[in-house]
JSON list of C-alpha atoms in Angstrom, two decimals:
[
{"chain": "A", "resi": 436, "resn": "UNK", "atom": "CA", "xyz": [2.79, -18.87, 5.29]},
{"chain": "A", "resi": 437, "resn": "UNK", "atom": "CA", "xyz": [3.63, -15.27, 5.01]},
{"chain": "A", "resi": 438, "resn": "UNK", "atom": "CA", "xyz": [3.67, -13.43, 8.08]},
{"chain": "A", "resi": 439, "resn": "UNK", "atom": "CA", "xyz": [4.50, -9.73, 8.77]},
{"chain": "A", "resi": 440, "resn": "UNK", "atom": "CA", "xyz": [3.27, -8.66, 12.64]},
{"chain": "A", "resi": 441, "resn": "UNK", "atom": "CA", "xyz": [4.41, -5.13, 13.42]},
{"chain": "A", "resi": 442, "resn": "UNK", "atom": "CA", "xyz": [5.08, -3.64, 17.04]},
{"chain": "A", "resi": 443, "resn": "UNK", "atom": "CA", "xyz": [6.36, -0.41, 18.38]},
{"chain": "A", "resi": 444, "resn": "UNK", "atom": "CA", "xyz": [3.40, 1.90, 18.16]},
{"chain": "A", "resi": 445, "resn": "UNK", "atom": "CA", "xyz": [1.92, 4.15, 20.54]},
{"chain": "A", "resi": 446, "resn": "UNK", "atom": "CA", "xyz": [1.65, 7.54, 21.73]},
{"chain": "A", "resi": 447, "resn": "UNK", "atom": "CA", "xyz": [4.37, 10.10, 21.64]},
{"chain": "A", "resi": 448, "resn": "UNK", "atom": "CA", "xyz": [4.66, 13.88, 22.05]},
{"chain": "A", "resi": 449, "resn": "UNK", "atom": "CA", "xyz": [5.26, 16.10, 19.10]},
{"chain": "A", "resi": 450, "resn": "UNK", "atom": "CA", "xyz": [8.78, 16.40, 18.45]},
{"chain": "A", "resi": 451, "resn": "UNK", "atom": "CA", "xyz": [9.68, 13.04, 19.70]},
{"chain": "A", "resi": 452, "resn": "UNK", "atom": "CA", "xyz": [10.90, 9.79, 18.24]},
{"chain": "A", "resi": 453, "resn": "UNK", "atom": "CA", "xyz": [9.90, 6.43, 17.87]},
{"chain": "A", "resi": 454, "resn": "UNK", "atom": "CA", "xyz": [11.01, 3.38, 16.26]},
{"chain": "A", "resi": 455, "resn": "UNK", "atom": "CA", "xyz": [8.77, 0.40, 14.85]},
{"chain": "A", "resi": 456, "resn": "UNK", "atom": "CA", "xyz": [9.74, -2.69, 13.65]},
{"chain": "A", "resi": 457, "resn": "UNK", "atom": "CA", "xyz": [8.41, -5.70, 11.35]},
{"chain": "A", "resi": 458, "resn": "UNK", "atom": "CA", "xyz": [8.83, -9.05, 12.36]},
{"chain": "A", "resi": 459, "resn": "UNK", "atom": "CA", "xyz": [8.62, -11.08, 9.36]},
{"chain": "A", "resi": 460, "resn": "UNK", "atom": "CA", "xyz": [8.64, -15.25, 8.40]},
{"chain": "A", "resi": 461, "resn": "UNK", "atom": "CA", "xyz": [7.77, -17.38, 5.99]},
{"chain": "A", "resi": 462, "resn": "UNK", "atom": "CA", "xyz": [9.61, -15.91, 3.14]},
{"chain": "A", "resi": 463, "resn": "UNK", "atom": "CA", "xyz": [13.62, -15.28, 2.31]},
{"chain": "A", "resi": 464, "resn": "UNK", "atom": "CA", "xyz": [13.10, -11.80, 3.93]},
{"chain": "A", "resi": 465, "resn": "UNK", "atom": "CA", "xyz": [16.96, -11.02, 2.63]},
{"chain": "A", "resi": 466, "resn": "UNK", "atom": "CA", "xyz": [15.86, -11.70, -0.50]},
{"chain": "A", "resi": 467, "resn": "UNK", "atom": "CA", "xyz": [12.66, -8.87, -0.96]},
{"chain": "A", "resi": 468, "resn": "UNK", "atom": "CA", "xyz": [11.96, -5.32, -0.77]},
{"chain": "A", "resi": 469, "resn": "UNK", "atom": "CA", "xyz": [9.78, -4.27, 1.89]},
{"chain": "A", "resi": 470, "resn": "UNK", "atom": "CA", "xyz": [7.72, -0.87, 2.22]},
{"chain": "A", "resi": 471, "resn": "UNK", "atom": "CA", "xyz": [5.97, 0.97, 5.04]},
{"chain": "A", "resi": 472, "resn": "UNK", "atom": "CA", "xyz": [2.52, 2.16, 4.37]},
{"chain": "A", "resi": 473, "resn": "UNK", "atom": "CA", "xyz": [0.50, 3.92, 6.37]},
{"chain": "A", "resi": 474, "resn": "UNK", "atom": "CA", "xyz": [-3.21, 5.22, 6.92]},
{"chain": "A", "resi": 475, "resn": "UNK", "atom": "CA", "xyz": [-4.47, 7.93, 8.95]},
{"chain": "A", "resi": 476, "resn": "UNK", "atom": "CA", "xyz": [-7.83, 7.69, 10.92]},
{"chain": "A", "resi": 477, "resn": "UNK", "atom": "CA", "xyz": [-10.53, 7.84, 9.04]},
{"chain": "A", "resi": 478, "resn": "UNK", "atom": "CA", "xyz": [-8.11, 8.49, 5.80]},
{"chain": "A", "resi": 479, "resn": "UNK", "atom": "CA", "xyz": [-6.84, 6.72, 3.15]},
{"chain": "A", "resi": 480, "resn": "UNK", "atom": "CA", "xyz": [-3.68, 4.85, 2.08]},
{"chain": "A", "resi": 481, "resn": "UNK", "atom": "CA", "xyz": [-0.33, 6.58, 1.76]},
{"chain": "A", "resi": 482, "resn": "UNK", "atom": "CA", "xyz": [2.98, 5.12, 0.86]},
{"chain": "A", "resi": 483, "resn": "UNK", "atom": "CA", "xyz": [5.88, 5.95, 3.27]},
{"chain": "A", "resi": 484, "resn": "UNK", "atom": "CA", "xyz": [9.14, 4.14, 2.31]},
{"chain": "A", "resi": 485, "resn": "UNK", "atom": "CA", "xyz": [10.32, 1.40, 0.70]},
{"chain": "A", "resi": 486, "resn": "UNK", "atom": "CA", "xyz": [14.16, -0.39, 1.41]},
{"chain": "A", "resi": 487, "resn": "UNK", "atom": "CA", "xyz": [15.63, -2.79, -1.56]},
{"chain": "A", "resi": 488, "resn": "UNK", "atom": "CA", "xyz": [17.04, -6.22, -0.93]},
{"chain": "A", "resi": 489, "resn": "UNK", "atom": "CA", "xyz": [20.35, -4.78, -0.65]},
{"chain": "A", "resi": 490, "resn": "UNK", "atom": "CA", "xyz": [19.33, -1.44, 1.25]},
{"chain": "A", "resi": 491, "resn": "UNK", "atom": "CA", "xyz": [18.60, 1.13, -0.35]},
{"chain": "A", "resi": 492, "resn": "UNK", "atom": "CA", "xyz": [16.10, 3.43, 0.47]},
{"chain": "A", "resi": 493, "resn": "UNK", "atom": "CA", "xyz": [13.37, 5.93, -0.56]},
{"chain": "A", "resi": 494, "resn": "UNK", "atom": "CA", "xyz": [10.93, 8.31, 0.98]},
{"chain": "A", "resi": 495, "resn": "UNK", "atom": "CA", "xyz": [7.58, 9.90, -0.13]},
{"chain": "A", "resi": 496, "resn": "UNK", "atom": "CA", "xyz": [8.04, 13.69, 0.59]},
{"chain": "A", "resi": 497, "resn": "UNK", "atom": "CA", "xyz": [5.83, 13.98, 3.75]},
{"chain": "A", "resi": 498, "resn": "UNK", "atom": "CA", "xyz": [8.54, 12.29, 6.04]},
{"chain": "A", "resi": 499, "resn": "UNK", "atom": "CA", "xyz": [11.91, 12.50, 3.41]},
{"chain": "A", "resi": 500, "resn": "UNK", "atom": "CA", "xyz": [14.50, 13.76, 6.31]},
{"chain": "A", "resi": 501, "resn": "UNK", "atom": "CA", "xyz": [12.59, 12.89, 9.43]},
{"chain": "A", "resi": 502, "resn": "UNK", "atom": "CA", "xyz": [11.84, 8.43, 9.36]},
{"chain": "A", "resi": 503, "resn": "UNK", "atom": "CA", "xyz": [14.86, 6.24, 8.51]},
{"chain": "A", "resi": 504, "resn": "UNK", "atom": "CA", "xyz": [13.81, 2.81, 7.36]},
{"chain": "A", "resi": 505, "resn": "UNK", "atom": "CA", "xyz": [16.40, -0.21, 7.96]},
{"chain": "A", "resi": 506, "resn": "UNK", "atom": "CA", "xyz": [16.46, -4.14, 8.08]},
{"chain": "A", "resi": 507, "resn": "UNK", "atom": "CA", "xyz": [18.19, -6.78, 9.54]},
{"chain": "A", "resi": 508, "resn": "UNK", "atom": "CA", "xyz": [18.52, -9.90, 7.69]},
{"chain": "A", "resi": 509, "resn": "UNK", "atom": "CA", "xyz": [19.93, -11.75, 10.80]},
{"chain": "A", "resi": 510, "resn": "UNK", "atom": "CA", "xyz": [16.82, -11.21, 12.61]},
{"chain": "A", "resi": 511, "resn": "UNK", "atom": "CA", "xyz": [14.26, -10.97, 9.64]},
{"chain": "A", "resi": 512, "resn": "UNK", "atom": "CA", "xyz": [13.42, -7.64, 10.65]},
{"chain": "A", "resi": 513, "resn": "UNK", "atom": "CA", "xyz": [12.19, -4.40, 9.44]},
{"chain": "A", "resi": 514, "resn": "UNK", "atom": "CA", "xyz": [12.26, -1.03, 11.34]},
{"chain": "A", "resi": 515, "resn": "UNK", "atom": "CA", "xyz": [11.33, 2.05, 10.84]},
{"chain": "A", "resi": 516, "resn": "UNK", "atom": "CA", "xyz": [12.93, 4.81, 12.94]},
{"chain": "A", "resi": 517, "resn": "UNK", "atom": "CA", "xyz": [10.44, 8.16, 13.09]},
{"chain": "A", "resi": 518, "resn": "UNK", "atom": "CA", "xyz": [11.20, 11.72, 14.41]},
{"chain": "A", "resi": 519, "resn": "UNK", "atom": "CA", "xyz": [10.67, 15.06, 14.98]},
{"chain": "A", "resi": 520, "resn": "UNK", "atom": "CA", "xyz": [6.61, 13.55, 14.92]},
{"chain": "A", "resi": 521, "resn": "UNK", "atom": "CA", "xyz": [3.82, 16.40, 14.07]},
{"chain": "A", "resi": 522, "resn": "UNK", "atom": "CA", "xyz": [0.66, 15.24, 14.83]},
{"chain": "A", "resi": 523, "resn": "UNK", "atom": "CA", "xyz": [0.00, 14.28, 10.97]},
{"chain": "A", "resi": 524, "resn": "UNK", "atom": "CA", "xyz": [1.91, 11.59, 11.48]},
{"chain": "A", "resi": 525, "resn": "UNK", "atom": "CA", "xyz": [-0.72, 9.56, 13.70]},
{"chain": "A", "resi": 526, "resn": "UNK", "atom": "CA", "xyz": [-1.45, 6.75, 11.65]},
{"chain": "A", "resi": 527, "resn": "UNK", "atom": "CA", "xyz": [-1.69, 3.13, 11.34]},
{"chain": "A", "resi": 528, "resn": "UNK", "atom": "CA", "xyz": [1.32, 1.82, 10.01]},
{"chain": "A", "resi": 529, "resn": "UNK", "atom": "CA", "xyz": [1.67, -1.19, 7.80]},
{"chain": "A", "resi": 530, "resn": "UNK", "atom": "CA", "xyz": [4.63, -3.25, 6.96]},
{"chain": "A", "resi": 531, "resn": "UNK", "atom": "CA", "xyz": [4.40, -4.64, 3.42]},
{"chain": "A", "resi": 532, "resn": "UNK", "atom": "CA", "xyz": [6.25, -7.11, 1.59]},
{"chain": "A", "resi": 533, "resn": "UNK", "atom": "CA", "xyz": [6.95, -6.20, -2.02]},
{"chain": "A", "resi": 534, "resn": "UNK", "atom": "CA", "xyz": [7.43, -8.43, -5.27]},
{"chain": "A", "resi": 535, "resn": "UNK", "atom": "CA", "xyz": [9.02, -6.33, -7.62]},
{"chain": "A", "resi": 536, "resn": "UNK", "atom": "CA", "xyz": [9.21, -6.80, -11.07]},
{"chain": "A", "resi": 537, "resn": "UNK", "atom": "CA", "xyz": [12.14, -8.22, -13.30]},
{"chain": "A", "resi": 538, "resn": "UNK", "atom": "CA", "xyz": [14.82, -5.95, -13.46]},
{"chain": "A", "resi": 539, "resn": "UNK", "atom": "CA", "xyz": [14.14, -4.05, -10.91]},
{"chain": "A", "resi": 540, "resn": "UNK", "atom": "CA", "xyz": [14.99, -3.76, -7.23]},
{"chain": "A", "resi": 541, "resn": "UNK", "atom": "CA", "xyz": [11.75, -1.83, -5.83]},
{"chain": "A", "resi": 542, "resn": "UNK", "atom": "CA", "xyz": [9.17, -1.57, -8.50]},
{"chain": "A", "resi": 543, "resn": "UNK", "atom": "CA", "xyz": [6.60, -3.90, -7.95]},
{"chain": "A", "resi": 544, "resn": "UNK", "atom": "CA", "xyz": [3.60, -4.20, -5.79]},
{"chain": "A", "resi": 545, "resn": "UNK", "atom": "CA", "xyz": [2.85, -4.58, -2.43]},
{"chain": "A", "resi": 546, "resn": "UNK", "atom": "CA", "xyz": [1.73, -8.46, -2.12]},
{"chain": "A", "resi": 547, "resn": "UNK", "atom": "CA", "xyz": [1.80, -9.52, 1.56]},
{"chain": "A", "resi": 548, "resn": "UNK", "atom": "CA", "xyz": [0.53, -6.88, 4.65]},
{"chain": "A", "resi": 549, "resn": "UNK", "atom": "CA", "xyz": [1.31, -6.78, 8.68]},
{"chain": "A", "resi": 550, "resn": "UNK", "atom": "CA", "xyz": [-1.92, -6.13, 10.61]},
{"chain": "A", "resi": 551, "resn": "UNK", "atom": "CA", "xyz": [-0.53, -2.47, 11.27]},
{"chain": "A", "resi": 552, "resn": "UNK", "atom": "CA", "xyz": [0.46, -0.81, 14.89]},
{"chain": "A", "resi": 553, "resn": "UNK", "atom": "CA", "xyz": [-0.78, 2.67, 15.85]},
{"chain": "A", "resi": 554, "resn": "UNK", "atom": "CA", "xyz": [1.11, 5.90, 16.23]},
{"chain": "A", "resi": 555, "resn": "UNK", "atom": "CA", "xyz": [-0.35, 8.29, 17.71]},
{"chain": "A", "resi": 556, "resn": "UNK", "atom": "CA", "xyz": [0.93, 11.45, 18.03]},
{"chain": "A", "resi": 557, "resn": "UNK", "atom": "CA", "xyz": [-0.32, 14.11, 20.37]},
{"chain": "A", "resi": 558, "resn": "UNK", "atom": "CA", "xyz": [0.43, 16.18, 23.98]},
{"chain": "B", "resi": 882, "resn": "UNK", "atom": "CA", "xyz": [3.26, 17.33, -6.90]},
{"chain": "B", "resi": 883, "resn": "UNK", "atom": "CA", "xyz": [1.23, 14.19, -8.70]},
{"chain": "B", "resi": 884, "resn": "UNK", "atom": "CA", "xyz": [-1.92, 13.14, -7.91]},
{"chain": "B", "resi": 885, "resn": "UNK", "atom": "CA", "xyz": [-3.57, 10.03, -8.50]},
{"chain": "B", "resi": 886, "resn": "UNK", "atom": "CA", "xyz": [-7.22, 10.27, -8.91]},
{"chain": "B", "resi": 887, "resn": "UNK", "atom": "CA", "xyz": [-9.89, 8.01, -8.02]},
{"chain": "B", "resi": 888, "resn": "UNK", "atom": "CA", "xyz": [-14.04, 8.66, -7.47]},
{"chain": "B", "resi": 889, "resn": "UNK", "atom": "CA", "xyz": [-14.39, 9.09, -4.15]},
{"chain": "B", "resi": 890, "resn": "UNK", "atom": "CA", "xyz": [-17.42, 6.75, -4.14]},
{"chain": "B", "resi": 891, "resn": "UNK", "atom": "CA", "xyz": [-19.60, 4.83, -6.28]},
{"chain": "B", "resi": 892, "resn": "UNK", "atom": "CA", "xyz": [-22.17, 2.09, -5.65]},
{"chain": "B", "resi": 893, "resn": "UNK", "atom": "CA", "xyz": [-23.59, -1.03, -7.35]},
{"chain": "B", "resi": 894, "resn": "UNK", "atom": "CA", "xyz": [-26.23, -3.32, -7.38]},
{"chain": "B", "resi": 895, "resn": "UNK", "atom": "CA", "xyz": [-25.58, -7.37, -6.48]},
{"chain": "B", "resi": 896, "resn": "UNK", "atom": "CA", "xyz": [-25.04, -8.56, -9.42]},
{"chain": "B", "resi": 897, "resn": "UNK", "atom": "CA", "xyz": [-24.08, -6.20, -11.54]},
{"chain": "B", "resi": 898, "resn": "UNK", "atom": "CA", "xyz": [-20.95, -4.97, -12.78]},
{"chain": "B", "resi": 899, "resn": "UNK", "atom": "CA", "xyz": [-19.05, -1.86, -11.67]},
{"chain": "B", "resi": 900, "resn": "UNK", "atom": "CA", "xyz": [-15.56, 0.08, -13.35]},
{"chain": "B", "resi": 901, "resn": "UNK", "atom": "CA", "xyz": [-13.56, 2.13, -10.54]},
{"chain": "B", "resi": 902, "resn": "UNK", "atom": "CA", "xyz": [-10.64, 4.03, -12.41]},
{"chain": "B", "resi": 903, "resn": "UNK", "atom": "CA", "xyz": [-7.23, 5.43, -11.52]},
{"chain": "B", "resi": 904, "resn": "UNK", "atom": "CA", "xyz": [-6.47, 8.34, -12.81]},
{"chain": "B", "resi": 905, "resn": "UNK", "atom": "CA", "xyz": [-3.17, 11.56, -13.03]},
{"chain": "B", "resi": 906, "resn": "UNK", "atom": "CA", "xyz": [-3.75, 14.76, -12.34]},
{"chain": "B", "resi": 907, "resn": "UNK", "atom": "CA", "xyz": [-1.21, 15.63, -15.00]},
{"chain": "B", "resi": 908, "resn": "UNK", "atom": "CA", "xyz": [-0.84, 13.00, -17.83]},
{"chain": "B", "resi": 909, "resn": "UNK", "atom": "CA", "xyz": [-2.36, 9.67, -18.75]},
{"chain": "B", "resi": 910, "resn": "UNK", "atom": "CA", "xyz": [-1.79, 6.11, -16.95]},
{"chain": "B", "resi": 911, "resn": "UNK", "atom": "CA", "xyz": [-0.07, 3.21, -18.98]},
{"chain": "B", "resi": 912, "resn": "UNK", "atom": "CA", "xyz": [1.16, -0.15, -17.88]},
{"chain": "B", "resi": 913, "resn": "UNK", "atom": "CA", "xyz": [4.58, 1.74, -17.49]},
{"chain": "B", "resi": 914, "resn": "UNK", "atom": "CA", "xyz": [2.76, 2.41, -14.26]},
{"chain": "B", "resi": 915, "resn": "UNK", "atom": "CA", "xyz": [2.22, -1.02, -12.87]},
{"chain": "B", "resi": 916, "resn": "UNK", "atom": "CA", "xyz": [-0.83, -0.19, -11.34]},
{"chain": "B", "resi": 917, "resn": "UNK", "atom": "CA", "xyz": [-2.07, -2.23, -8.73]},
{"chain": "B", "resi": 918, "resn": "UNK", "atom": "CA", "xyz": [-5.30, -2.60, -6.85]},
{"chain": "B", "resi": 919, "resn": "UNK", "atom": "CA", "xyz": [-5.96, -2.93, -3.12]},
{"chain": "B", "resi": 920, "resn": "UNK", "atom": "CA", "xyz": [-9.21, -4.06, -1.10]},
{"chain": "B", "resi": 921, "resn": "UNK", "atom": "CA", "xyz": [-9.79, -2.50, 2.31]},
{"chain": "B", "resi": 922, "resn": "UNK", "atom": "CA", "xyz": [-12.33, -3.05, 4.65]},
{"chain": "B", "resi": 923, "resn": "UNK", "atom": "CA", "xyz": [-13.17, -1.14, 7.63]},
{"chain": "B", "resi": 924, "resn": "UNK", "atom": "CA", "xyz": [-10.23, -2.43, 10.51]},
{"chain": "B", "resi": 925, "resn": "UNK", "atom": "CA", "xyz": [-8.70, -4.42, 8.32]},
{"chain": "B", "resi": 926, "resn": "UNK", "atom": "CA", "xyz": [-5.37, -4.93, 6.46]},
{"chain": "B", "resi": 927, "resn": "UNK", "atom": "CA", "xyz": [-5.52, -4.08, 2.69]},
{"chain": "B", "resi": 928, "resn": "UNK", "atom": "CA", "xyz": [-5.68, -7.34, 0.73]},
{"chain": "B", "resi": 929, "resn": "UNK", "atom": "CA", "xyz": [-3.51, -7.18, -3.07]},
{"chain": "B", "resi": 930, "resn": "UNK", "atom": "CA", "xyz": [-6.49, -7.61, -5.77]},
{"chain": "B", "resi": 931, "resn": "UNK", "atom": "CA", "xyz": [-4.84, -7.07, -9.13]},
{"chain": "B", "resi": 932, "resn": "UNK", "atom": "CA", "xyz": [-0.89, -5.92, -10.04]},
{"chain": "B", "resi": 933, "resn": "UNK", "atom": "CA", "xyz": [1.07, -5.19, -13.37]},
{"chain": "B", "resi": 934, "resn": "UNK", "atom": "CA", "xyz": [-2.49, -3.45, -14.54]},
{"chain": "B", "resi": 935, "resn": "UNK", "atom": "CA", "xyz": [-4.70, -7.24, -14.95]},
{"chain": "B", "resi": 936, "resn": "UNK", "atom": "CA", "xyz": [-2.40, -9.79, -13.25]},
{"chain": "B", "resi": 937, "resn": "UNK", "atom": "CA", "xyz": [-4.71, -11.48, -10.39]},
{"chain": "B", "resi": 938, "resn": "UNK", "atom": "CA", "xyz": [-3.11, -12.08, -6.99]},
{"chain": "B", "resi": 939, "resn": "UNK", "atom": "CA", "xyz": [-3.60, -15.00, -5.65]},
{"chain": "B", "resi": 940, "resn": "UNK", "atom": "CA", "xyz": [-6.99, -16.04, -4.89]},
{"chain": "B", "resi": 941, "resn": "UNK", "atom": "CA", "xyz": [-8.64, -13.38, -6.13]},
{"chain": "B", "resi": 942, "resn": "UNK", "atom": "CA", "xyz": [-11.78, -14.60, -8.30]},
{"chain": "B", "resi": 943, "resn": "UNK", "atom": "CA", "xyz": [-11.40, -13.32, -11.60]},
{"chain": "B", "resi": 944, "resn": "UNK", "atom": "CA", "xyz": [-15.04, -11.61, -11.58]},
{"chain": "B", "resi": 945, "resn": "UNK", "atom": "CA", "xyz": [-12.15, -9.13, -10.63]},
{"chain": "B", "resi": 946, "resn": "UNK", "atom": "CA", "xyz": [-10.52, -8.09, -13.56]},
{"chain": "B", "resi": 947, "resn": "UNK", "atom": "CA", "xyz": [-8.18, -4.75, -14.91]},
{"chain": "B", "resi": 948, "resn": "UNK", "atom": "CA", "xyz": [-7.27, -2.65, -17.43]},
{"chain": "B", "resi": 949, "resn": "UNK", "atom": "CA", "xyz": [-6.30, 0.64, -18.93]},
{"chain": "B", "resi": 950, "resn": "UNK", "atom": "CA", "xyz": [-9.28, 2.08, -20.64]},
{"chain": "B", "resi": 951, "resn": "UNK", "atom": "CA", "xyz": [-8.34, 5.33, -22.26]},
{"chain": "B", "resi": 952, "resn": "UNK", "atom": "CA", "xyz": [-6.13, 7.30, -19.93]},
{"chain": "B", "resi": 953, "resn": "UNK", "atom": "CA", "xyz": [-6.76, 5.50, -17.14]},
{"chain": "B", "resi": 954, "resn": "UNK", "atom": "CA", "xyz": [-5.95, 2.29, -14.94]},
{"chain": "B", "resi": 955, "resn": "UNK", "atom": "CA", "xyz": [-9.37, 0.19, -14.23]},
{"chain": "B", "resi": 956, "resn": "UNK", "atom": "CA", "xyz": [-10.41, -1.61, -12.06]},
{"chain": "B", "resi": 957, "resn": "UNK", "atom": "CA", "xyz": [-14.04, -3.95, -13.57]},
{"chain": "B", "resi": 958, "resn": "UNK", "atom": "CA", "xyz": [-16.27, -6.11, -10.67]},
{"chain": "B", "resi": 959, "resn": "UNK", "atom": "CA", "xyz": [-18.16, -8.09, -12.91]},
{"chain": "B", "resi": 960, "resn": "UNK", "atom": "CA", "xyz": [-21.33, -9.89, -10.75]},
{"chain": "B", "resi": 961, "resn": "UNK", "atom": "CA", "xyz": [-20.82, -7.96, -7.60]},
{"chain": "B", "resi": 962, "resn": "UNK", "atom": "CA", "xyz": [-21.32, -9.57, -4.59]},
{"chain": "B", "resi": 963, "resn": "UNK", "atom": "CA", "xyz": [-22.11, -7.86, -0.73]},
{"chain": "B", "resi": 964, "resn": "UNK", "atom": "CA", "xyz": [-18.79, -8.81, 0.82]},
{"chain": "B", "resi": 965, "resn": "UNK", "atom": "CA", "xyz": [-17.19, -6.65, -2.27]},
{"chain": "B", "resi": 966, "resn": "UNK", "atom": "CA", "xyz": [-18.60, -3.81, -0.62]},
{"chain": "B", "resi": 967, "resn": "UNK", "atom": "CA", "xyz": [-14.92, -2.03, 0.92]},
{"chain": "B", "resi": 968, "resn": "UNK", "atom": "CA", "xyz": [-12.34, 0.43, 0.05]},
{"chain": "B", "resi": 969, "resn": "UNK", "atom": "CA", "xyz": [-10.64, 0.18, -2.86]},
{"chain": "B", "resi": 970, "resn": "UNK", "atom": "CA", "xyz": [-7.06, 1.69, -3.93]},
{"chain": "B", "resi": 971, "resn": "UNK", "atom": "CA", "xyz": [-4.65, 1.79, -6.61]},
{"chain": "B", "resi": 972, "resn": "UNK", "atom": "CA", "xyz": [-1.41, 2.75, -6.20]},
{"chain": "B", "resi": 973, "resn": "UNK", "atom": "CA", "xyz": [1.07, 3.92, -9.58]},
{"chain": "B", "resi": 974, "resn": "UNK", "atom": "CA", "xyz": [4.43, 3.27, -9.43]},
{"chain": "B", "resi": 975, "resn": "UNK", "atom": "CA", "xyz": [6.08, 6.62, -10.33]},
{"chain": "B", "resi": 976, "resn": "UNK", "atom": "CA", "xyz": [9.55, 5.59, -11.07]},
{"chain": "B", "resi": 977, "resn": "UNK", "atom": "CA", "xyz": [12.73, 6.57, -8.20]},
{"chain": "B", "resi": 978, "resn": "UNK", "atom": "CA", "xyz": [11.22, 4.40, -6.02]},
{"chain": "B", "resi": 979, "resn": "UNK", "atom": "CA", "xyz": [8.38, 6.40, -5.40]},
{"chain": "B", "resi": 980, "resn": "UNK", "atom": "CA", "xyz": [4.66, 4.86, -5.07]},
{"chain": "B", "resi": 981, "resn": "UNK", "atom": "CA", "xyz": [1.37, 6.84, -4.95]},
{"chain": "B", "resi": 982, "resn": "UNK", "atom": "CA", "xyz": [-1.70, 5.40, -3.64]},
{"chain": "B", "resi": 983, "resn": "UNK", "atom": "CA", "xyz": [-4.67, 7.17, -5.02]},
{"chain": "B", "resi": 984, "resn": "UNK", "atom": "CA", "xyz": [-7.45, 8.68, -2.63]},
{"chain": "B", "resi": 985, "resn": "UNK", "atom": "CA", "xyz": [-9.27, 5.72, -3.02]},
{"chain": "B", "resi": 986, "resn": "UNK", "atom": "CA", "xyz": [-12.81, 4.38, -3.79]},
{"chain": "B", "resi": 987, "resn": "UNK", "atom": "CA", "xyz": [-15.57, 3.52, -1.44]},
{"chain": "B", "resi": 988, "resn": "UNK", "atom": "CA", "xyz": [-17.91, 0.82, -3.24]},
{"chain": "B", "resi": 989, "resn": "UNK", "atom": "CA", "xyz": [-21.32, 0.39, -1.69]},
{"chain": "B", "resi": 990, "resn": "UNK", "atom": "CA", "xyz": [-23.33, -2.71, -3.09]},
{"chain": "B", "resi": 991, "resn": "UNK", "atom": "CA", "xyz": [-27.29, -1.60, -2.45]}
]
């Protein structure tokens, strides 16, 4: 059974950092992109990041320069390293496993979710 | 910046059938997209409905079903039930690596 269970969250001031992981099992978690997704209270979905089997990375727009996303295969892990927070950042944040299609290392679809962790960013 | 579209809200009666769509604010959607359709409800994790446009995930009863119809990605509940009452939200796959979720959908069942 696939399981993603995300930790990490809380509250932080503007300006500061944090750093959330995924732990993940049940799957070859080497073998998959993953994503970060995350929803704002009261708000809908928005994608955040996404990280290839073999690493690479891309950002939506809204946090492109500020979150660094990262695995480790060792420990079936995802993080997600976030700073420089503004208060639009306080959201629930999902981890999300992603199938992607043939040929290609991060299109796809998001097929498994965590339960989320919340950031919360305020003074 | 792109935008993907979806009615904000719509409702249907138990039983009947119901088309949410997932739209661009610039262009038309195509299976280029891989659109793909998300459940939400209230505290809960989003649960994968439909991907690659009208491929079912995994125990998803196909009275859930998709499509493009015209220039847009579809999502049809045909017999709605209560418990399909929840979020809904398709997300595009722009290409780059880049995903948009769309605003989503809130479907009441009255």
């Amino acid at each position: 059974e696939v399981q993603l269970l995300e930790s990490g969250g809380g509250l932080v001031q503007p300006g500061g950092s944090l750093r959330l992981s995924c732990a993940a099992s049940g799957f070859t978690f080497s073998s998959y992109a993953m994503s970060w997704v995350r929803q704002a209270p009261g708000k809908g979905l928005e994608w955040v990041s996404v990280i290839s089997s073999a690493g690479d990375t891309y950002y939506a727009d809204s946090v492109k320069g500020r979150f660094t996303m990262s695995r480790d295969n060792s420990k079936n892990t995802l993080y997600l390293q976030m700073s420089s927070l503004r208060a639009e950042d306080t959201a629930v944040y999902y981890c999300a496993k992603r199938k992607t299609l043939p040929g290609s290392t991060v299109a796809g679809y998001f097929d498994y979710w965590g339960q989320g962790t919340l950031v919360t960013v305020s003074s | 910046q792109t935008v993907v579209t979806q009615e904000p809200s719509f409702s249907v009666s138990p039983g009947g059938t119901v088309t949410l769509t997932c739209g661009l604010s610039s262009g038309s959607v195509s299976t280029a997209y891989y659109p793909s359709w998300y459940q939400q409800t209230p505290g809960q994790a989003p649960r994968t409905l439909l991907y690659s446009t009208n491929t079912r995930s995994s125990g998803v009863p196909d009275r859930f079903s998709g499509s493009i119809l015209g220039n847009k990605a579809a999502l049809t509940i045909t017999g709605a039930q209560a418990d399909d009452e929840s979020d809904y939200y398709c997300v595009l796959y722009m290409g780059s690596g880049i995903s948009v979720f769309g605003g989503g959908t809130k479907l009441t069942v009255l």
